[in-house]
């Protein structure tokens, strides 16, 4: 599967150059000129990695990193920071803020590609936690199992992905568009109605364990997975 990489860079020449090189390498590239644009993208998709320029207008690259780390859906996303500043002190500040890697401009494309590859490999091997819990539900992402107390829940792949997304975003109002983009992928041709159908099925599965109340419909807005 192709990895999606987000580039956040206000200088168009650098942004275009990076986009071109990454696309040629086989990555799917998303572009943002500002941190706000990047945050808007995160409403719809969770990229596999982000390359962020430190010196962005309005909201700085470092502040954007902070916001990513505070967002449950994308908190674990590897981040490589680009900066014009070469000072050691800044580098430390960046690393303390949760940046995974760091490169000083002008960047060597060859080196950048090698570092991206290393980050993506690492993030696949070392996810922070592979067990998600919500009330009586326990999901093991490695074993691909979901348990309620001691009983295993048998779900279709779509239902499994759906509840996985809900468990990663407890108590958060999610629009059907957001659910569709995260569970089926932004480029899928699935209709919004399909989301409702699968949610109904998932709710039916949860009902056997008297847990259907966790999956709330918020009229006109979307769905919410309620966790105590
Ligand atoms: Ca800049």
PDB file of C-alpha atoms and ligand atoms in Angstrom:
ATOM      1  CA  UNK A   1       0.000   0.000   0.000  1.00  0.00           C
ATOM      2  CA  UNK A   2       1.180   3.507  -0.814  1.00  0.00           C
ATOM      3  CA  UNK A   3       2.046   5.796   2.069  1.00  0.00           C
ATOM      4  CA  UNK A   4       0.562   9.265   2.277  1.00  0.00           C
ATOM      5  CA  UNK A   5       2.905  12.091   3.223  1.00  0.00           C
ATOM      6  CA  UNK A   6       1.871  15.618   4.059  1.00  0.00           C
ATOM      7  CA  UNK A   7       4.228  18.497   3.221  1.00  0.00           C
ATOM      8  CA  UNK A   8       3.682  21.726   5.138  1.00  0.00           C
ATOM      9  CA  UNK A   9       5.856  24.420   3.603  1.00  0.00           C
ATOM     10  CA  UNK A  10       5.066  28.035   2.751  1.00  0.00           C
ATOM     11  CA  UNK A  11       7.787  28.446   0.133  1.00  0.00           C
ATOM     12  CA  UNK A  12       6.215  27.202  -3.065  1.00  0.00           C
ATOM     13  CA  UNK A  13       9.504  26.372  -4.835  1.00  0.00           C
ATOM     14  CA  UNK A  14      10.568  24.031  -2.014  1.00  0.00           C
ATOM     15  CA  UNK A  15       7.069  22.580  -1.637  1.00  0.00           C
ATOM     16  CA  UNK A  16       6.828  21.784  -5.354  1.00  0.00           C
ATOM     17  CA  UNK A  17      10.291  20.297  -5.433  1.00  0.00           C
ATOM     18  CA  UNK A  18       9.580  18.037  -2.451  1.00  0.00           C
ATOM     19  CA  UNK A  19       6.200  17.043  -3.858  1.00  0.00           C
ATOM     20  CA  UNK A  20       7.731  16.107  -7.173  1.00  0.00           C
ATOM     21  CA  UNK A  21      10.496  13.994  -5.610  1.00  0.00           C
ATOM     22  CA  UNK A  22       8.151  12.206  -3.227  1.00  0.00           C
ATOM     23  CA  UNK A  23       5.582  11.466  -5.904  1.00  0.00           C
ATOM     24  CA  UNK A  24       8.293  10.092  -8.148  1.00  0.00           C
ATOM     25  CA  UNK A  25       9.337   7.790  -5.324  1.00  0.00           C
ATOM     26  CA  UNK A  26       5.797   6.447  -5.149  1.00  0.00           C
ATOM     27  CA  UNK A  27       4.284   8.320  -2.217  1.00  0.00           C
ATOM     28  CA  UNK A  28       0.893   9.972  -2.210  1.00  0.00           C
ATOM     29  CA  UNK A  29       1.576  13.619  -1.410  1.00  0.00           C
ATOM     30  CA  UNK A  30      -0.688  16.149   0.278  1.00  0.00           C
ATOM     31  CA  UNK A  31       0.363  19.801   0.393  1.00  0.00           C
ATOM     32  CA  UNK A  32      -0.326  22.622   2.820  1.00  0.00           C
ATOM     33  CA  UNK A  33       1.026  26.171   2.723  1.00  0.00           C
ATOM     34  CA  UNK A  34       0.163  26.937   6.322  1.00  0.00           C
ATOM     35  CA  UNK A  35      -0.456  25.134   9.603  1.00  0.00           C
ATOM     36  CA  UNK A  36      -4.150  25.980   9.295  1.00  0.00           C
ATOM     37  CA  UNK A  37      -4.326  24.261   5.935  1.00  0.00           C
ATOM     38  CA  UNK A  38      -2.632  21.229   7.462  1.00  0.00           C
ATOM     39  CA  UNK A  39      -5.117  21.137  10.345  1.00  0.00           C
ATOM     40  CA  UNK A  40      -7.960  21.225   7.847  1.00  0.00           C
ATOM     41  CA  UNK A  41      -6.475  18.215   6.066  1.00  0.00           C
ATOM     42  CA  UNK A  42      -6.339  16.317   9.387  1.00  0.00           C
ATOM     43  CA  UNK A  43     -10.121  16.673   9.663  1.00  0.00           C
ATOM     44  CA  UNK A  44     -10.386  14.351   6.701  1.00  0.00           C
ATOM     45  CA  UNK A  45      -7.270  12.203   6.576  1.00  0.00           C
ATOM     46  CA  UNK A  46      -4.525  10.925   8.804  1.00  0.00           C
ATOM     47  CA  UNK A  47      -1.334  10.934   6.708  1.00  0.00           C
ATOM     48  CA  UNK A  48       1.312   8.296   7.457  1.00  0.00           C
ATOM     49  CA  UNK A  49       3.908  11.011   7.979  1.00  0.00           C
ATOM     50  CA  UNK A  50       4.346  14.787   7.900  1.00  0.00           C
ATOM     51  CA  UNK A  51       7.229  16.947   6.750  1.00  0.00           C
ATOM     52  CA  UNK A  52       6.859  20.327   8.396  1.00  0.00           C
ATOM     53  CA  UNK A  53       8.755  23.548   7.866  1.00  0.00           C
ATOM     54  CA  UNK A  54       9.598  25.304  11.138  1.00  0.00           C
ATOM     55  CA  UNK A  55       9.154  28.834   9.817  1.00  0.00           C
ATOM     56  CA  UNK A  56       5.518  29.018   8.793  1.00  0.00           C
ATOM     57  CA  UNK A  57       3.385  32.182   8.821  1.00  0.00           C
ATOM     58  CA  UNK A  58       0.898  32.693  11.700  1.00  0.00           C
ATOM     59  CA  UNK A  59       1.110  29.299  13.402  1.00  0.00           C
ATOM     60  CA  UNK A  60       4.705  28.051  13.485  1.00  0.00           C
ATOM     61  CA  UNK A  61       5.781  24.552  12.530  1.00  0.00           C
ATOM     62  CA  UNK A  62       6.593  23.779  16.164  1.00  0.00           C
ATOM     63  CA  UNK A  63       3.122  24.796  17.272  1.00  0.00           C
ATOM     64  CA  UNK A  64       1.649  22.596  14.570  1.00  0.00           C
ATOM     65  CA  UNK A  65       3.670  19.676  15.944  1.00  0.00           C
ATOM     66  CA  UNK A  66       2.173  20.328  19.370  1.00  0.00           C
ATOM     67  CA  UNK A  67      -1.344  20.269  17.928  1.00  0.00           C
ATOM     68  CA  UNK A  68      -0.654  17.009  16.125  1.00  0.00           C
ATOM     69  CA  UNK A  69       0.568  15.402  19.345  1.00  0.00           C
ATOM     70  CA  UNK A  70      -2.607  16.573  21.113  1.00  0.00           C
ATOM     71  CA  UNK A  71      -4.897  15.031  18.485  1.00  0.00           C
ATOM     72  CA  UNK A  72      -5.711  11.378  19.322  1.00  0.00           C
ATOM     73  CA  UNK A  73      -6.185  10.337  15.715  1.00  0.00           C
ATOM     74  CA  UNK A  74      -2.786  11.492  14.491  1.00  0.00           C
ATOM     75  CA  UNK A  75      -0.755  11.745  17.716  1.00  0.00           C
ATOM     76  CA  UNK A  76       1.640   8.950  16.708  1.00  0.00           C
ATOM     77  CA  UNK A  77       2.329  10.287  13.233  1.00  0.00           C
ATOM     78  CA  UNK A  78       6.055  10.535  12.473  1.00  0.00           C
ATOM     79  CA  UNK A  79       7.157  14.113  11.903  1.00  0.00           C
ATOM     80  CA  UNK A  80      10.265  15.321  10.152  1.00  0.00           C
ATOM     81  CA  UNK A  81      10.975  18.986  10.639  1.00  0.00           C
ATOM     82  CA  UNK A  82      12.695  21.206   8.120  1.00  0.00           C
ATOM     83  CA  UNK A  83      14.369  24.355   9.251  1.00  0.00           C
ATOM     84  CA  UNK A  84      16.642  27.092   8.081  1.00  0.00           C
ATOM     85  CA  UNK A  85      18.081  27.362  11.551  1.00  0.00           C
ATOM     86  CA  UNK A  86      21.135  25.295  12.185  1.00  0.00           C
ATOM     87  CA  UNK A  87      21.591  26.079  15.871  1.00  0.00           C
ATOM     88  CA  UNK A  88      21.932  23.147  18.172  1.00  0.00           C
ATOM     89  CA  UNK A  89      19.575  24.739  20.693  1.00  0.00           C
ATOM     90  CA  UNK A  90      16.680  24.862  18.224  1.00  0.00           C
ATOM     91  CA  UNK A  91      17.270  21.291  17.292  1.00  0.00           C
ATOM     92  CA  UNK A  92      16.897  20.236  20.917  1.00  0.00           C
ATOM     93  CA  UNK A  93      13.747  22.308  21.278  1.00  0.00           C
ATOM     94  CA  UNK A  94      12.273  20.587  18.251  1.00  0.00           C
ATOM     95  CA  UNK A  95      13.103  17.146  19.529  1.00  0.00           C
ATOM     96  CA  UNK A  96      11.650  17.983  22.939  1.00  0.00           C
ATOM     97  CA  UNK A  97       8.422  19.053  21.248  1.00  0.00           C
ATOM     98  CA  UNK A  98       8.020  15.595  19.804  1.00  0.00           C
ATOM     99  CA  UNK A  99       9.651  15.899  16.402  1.00  0.00           C
ATOM    100  CA  UNK A 100      10.955  12.505  15.261  1.00  0.00           C
ATOM    101  CA  UNK A 101      13.618  13.758  12.908  1.00  0.00           C
ATOM    102  CA  UNK A 102      15.140  17.005  11.853  1.00  0.00           C
ATOM    103  CA  UNK A 103      16.824  18.366   8.726  1.00  0.00           C
ATOM    104  CA  UNK A 104      18.419  21.715   8.032  1.00  0.00           C
ATOM    105  CA  UNK A 105      17.719  23.503   4.757  1.00  0.00           C
ATOM    106  CA  UNK A 106      18.827  23.250   2.045  1.00  0.00           C
ATOM    107  CA  UNK A 107      17.908  19.564   2.204  1.00  0.00           C
ATOM    108  CA  UNK A 108      19.472  16.831   0.180  1.00  0.00           C
ATOM    109  CA  UNK A 109      16.600  14.947  -1.436  1.00  0.00           C
ATOM    110  CA  UNK A 110      18.479  11.681  -1.290  1.00  0.00           C
ATOM    111  CA  UNK A 111      19.004  12.024   2.447  1.00  0.00           C
ATOM    112  CA  UNK A 112      15.422  13.160   2.996  1.00  0.00           C
ATOM    113  CA  UNK A 113      14.040  10.111   1.188  1.00  0.00           C
ATOM    114  CA  UNK A 114      16.242   7.807   3.248  1.00  0.00           C
ATOM    115  CA  UNK A 115      15.038   9.430   6.463  1.00  0.00           C
ATOM    116  CA  UNK A 116      11.388   9.222   5.429  1.00  0.00           C
ATOM    117  CA  UNK A 117      11.819   5.530   4.723  1.00  0.00           C
ATOM    118  CA  UNK A 118      13.423   4.981   8.120  1.00  0.00           C
ATOM    119  CA  UNK A 119      10.626   6.852   9.925  1.00  0.00           C
ATOM    120  CA  UNK A 120       7.878   4.956   8.151  1.00  0.00           C
ATOM    121  CA  UNK A 121       9.557   1.641   8.931  1.00  0.00           C
ATOM    122  CA  UNK A 122       9.895   2.567  12.574  1.00  0.00           C
ATOM    123  CA  UNK A 123       6.338   3.785  12.930  1.00  0.00           C
ATOM    124  CA  UNK A 124       5.020   0.493  11.603  1.00  0.00           C
ATOM    125  CA  UNK A 125       7.182  -1.554  13.989  1.00  0.00           C
ATOM    126  CA  UNK A 126       6.752   0.497  17.134  1.00  0.00           C
ATOM    127  CA  UNK A 127       3.217   1.781  17.522  1.00  0.00           C
ATOM    128  CA  UNK A 128       2.880   3.193  20.999  1.00  0.00           C
ATOM    129  CA  UNK A 129       0.119   0.913  22.162  1.00  0.00           C
ATOM    130  CA  UNK A 130      -1.412  -1.980  20.363  1.00  0.00           C
ATOM    131  CA  UNK A 131      -4.249  -2.451  22.799  1.00  0.00           C
ATOM    132  CA  UNK A 132      -7.240  -0.135  22.855  1.00  0.00           C
ATOM    133  CA  UNK A 133      -9.769  -0.167  25.678  1.00  0.00           C
ATOM    134  CA  UNK A 134     -13.233   1.317  25.994  1.00  0.00           C
ATOM    135  CA  UNK A 135     -15.490   0.340  28.883  1.00  0.00           C
ATOM    136  CA  UNK A 136     -15.792  -3.474  28.650  1.00  0.00           C
ATOM    137  CA  UNK A 137     -14.294  -3.607  25.156  1.00  0.00           C
ATOM    138  CA  UNK A 138     -10.686  -4.534  24.633  1.00  0.00           C
ATOM    139  CA  UNK A 139      -9.126  -4.466  21.190  1.00  0.00           C
ATOM    140  CA  UNK A 140      -5.785  -6.056  20.378  1.00  0.00           C
ATOM    141  CA  UNK A 141      -4.505  -4.528  17.159  1.00  0.00           C
ATOM    142  CA  UNK A 142      -1.664  -7.052  16.730  1.00  0.00           C
ATOM    143  CA  UNK A 143      -3.864 -10.095  17.135  1.00  0.00           C
ATOM    144  CA  UNK A 144      -6.713  -8.329  15.328  1.00  0.00           C
ATOM    145  CA  UNK A 145      -9.162  -9.394  18.006  1.00  0.00           C
ATOM    146  CA  UNK A 146     -11.842  -7.597  19.939  1.00  0.00           C
ATOM    147  CA  UNK A 147     -13.081  -8.898  23.273  1.00  0.00           C
ATOM    148  CA  UNK A 148     -15.966  -7.990  25.515  1.00  0.00           C
ATOM    149  CA  UNK A 149     -15.078  -9.334  28.931  1.00  0.00           C
ATOM    150  CA  UNK A 150     -13.854 -12.822  28.013  1.00  0.00           C
ATOM    151  CA  UNK A 151     -15.839 -13.279  24.853  1.00  0.00           C
ATOM    152  CA  UNK A 152     -14.525 -12.601  21.394  1.00  0.00           C
ATOM    153  CA  UNK A 153     -16.638 -10.386  19.177  1.00  0.00           C
ATOM    154  CA  UNK A 154     -16.943 -11.548  15.581  1.00  0.00           C
ATOM    155  CA  UNK A 155     -17.051  -8.523  13.331  1.00  0.00           C
ATOM    156  CA  UNK A 156     -16.656  -8.001   9.611  1.00  0.00           C
ATOM    157  CA  UNK A 157     -13.498  -6.198   8.507  1.00  0.00           C
ATOM    158  CA  UNK A 158     -15.421  -2.973   7.972  1.00  0.00           C
ATOM    159  CA  UNK A 159     -17.071  -3.164  11.379  1.00  0.00           C
ATOM    160  CA  UNK A 160     -13.699  -3.909  12.929  1.00  0.00           C
ATOM    161  CA  UNK A 161     -12.117  -0.871  11.250  1.00  0.00           C
ATOM    162  CA  UNK A 162     -15.095   1.207  12.225  1.00  0.00           C
ATOM    163  CA  UNK A 163     -14.931   0.355  15.906  1.00  0.00           C
ATOM    164  CA  UNK A 164     -11.156   0.736  15.836  1.00  0.00           C
ATOM    165  CA  UNK A 165     -11.583   4.308  14.613  1.00  0.00           C
ATOM    166  CA  UNK A 166     -14.231   4.945  17.285  1.00  0.00           C
ATOM    167  CA  UNK A 167     -12.025   3.526  20.010  1.00  0.00           C
ATOM    168  CA  UNK A 168      -9.207   5.825  18.932  1.00  0.00           C
ATOM    169  CA  UNK A 169     -11.520   8.831  19.143  1.00  0.00           C
ATOM    170  CA  UNK A 170     -13.641   8.300  22.253  1.00  0.00           C
ATOM    171  CA  UNK A 171     -16.311  10.866  23.146  1.00  0.00           C
ATOM    172  CA  UNK A 172     -15.675  12.872  20.020  1.00  0.00           C
ATOM    173  CA  UNK A 173     -18.389  13.977  17.648  1.00  0.00           C
ATOM    174  CA  UNK A 174     -17.512  12.578  14.229  1.00  0.00           C
ATOM    175  CA  UNK A 175     -19.244  13.549  11.019  1.00  0.00           C
ATOM    176  CA  UNK A 176     -20.160  10.825   8.538  1.00  0.00           C
ATOM    177  CA  UNK A 177     -17.619  12.374   6.128  1.00  0.00           C
ATOM    178  CA  UNK A 178     -14.868  12.046   8.713  1.00  0.00           C
ATOM    179  CA  UNK A 179     -15.805   8.438   9.409  1.00  0.00           C
ATOM    180  CA  UNK A 180     -15.940   7.647   5.717  1.00  0.00           C
ATOM    181  CA  UNK A 181     -12.554   9.238   5.027  1.00  0.00           C
ATOM    182  CA  UNK A 182     -10.816   7.477   7.899  1.00  0.00           C
ATOM    183  CA  UNK A 183     -12.375   4.048   7.593  1.00  0.00           C
ATOM    184  CA  UNK A 184     -12.802   3.689   3.840  1.00  0.00           C
ATOM    185  CA  UNK A 185     -10.188   6.196   2.676  1.00  0.00           C
ATOM    186  CA  UNK A 186     -10.657   9.559   1.088  1.00  0.00           C
ATOM    187  CA  UNK A 187     -10.419   8.284  -2.464  1.00  0.00           C
ATOM    188  CA  UNK A 188     -13.056   5.578  -2.050  1.00  0.00           C
ATOM    189  CA  UNK A 189     -16.336   5.774  -3.901  1.00  0.00           C
ATOM    190  CA  UNK A 190     -18.402   4.789  -0.902  1.00  0.00           C
ATOM    191  CA  UNK A 191     -21.577   6.764  -0.268  1.00  0.00           C
ATOM    192  CA  UNK A 192     -22.360   8.393   3.054  1.00  0.00           C
ATOM    193  CA  UNK A 193     -25.371   6.096   3.436  1.00  0.00           C
ATOM    194  CA  UNK A 194     -22.983   3.141   3.557  1.00  0.00           C
ATOM    195  CA  UNK A 195     -21.521   4.606   6.733  1.00  0.00           C
ATOM    196  CA  UNK A 196     -24.969   4.540   8.354  1.00  0.00           C
ATOM    197  CA  UNK A 197     -25.551   0.960   7.234  1.00  0.00           C
ATOM    198  CA  UNK A 198     -22.320  -0.276   8.771  1.00  0.00           C
ATOM    199  CA  UNK A 199     -22.900   1.680  11.949  1.00  0.00           C
ATOM    200  CA  UNK A 200     -26.295   0.012  12.289  1.00  0.00           C
ATOM    201  CA  UNK A 201     -24.639  -3.378  11.904  1.00  0.00           C
ATOM    202  CA  UNK A 202     -21.974  -2.554  14.434  1.00  0.00           C
ATOM    203  CA  UNK A 203     -24.626  -1.343  16.862  1.00  0.00           C
ATOM    204  CA  UNK A 204     -26.472  -4.617  16.400  1.00  0.00           C
ATOM    205  CA  UNK A 205     -23.289  -6.538  17.256  1.00  0.00           C
ATOM    206  CA  UNK A 206     -22.787  -4.385  20.341  1.00  0.00           C
ATOM    207  CA  UNK A 207     -26.379  -4.951  21.390  1.00  0.00           C
ATOM    208  CA  UNK A 208     -25.633  -8.594  22.169  1.00  0.00           C
ATOM    209  CA  UNK A 209     -23.422  -7.294  24.957  1.00  0.00           C
ATOM    210  CA  UNK A 210     -25.772  -4.494  25.939  1.00  0.00           C
ATOM    211  CA  UNK A 211     -23.206  -1.981  24.737  1.00  0.00           C
ATOM    212  CA  UNK A 212     -25.194  -0.391  21.902  1.00  0.00           C
ATOM    213  CA  UNK A 213     -25.658   2.782  23.980  1.00  0.00           C
ATOM    214  CA  UNK A 214     -21.955   3.529  23.453  1.00  0.00           C
ATOM    215  CA  UNK A 215     -22.550   4.274  19.789  1.00  0.00           C
ATOM    216  CA  UNK A 216     -24.702   7.395  19.788  1.00  0.00           C
ATOM    217  CA  UNK A 217     -26.310   9.087  16.811  1.00  0.00           C
ATOM    218  CA  UNK A 218     -26.061  12.860  17.007  1.00  0.00           C
ATOM    219  CA  UNK A 219     -28.923  14.032  14.850  1.00  0.00           C
ATOM    220  CA  UNK A 220     -27.807  16.062  11.858  1.00  0.00           C
ATOM    221  CA  UNK A 221     -24.176  15.960  12.941  1.00  0.00           C
ATOM    222  CA  UNK A 222     -22.859  12.420  12.973  1.00  0.00           C
ATOM    223  CA  UNK A 223     -21.896   9.854  15.570  1.00  0.00           C
ATOM    224  CA  UNK A 224     -20.203   9.699  18.907  1.00  0.00           C
ATOM    225  CA  UNK A 225     -18.620   6.744  20.681  1.00  0.00           C
ATOM    226  CA  UNK A 226     -19.277   7.268  24.371  1.00  0.00           C
ATOM    227  CA  UNK A 227     -16.718   5.920  26.794  1.00  0.00           C
ATOM    228  CA  UNK A 228     -16.682   6.347  30.558  1.00  0.00           C
TER     229      UNK A 228
HETATM  230 CA1  LIG B   1       9.225  28.871   5.682  1.00  0.00          CA
END
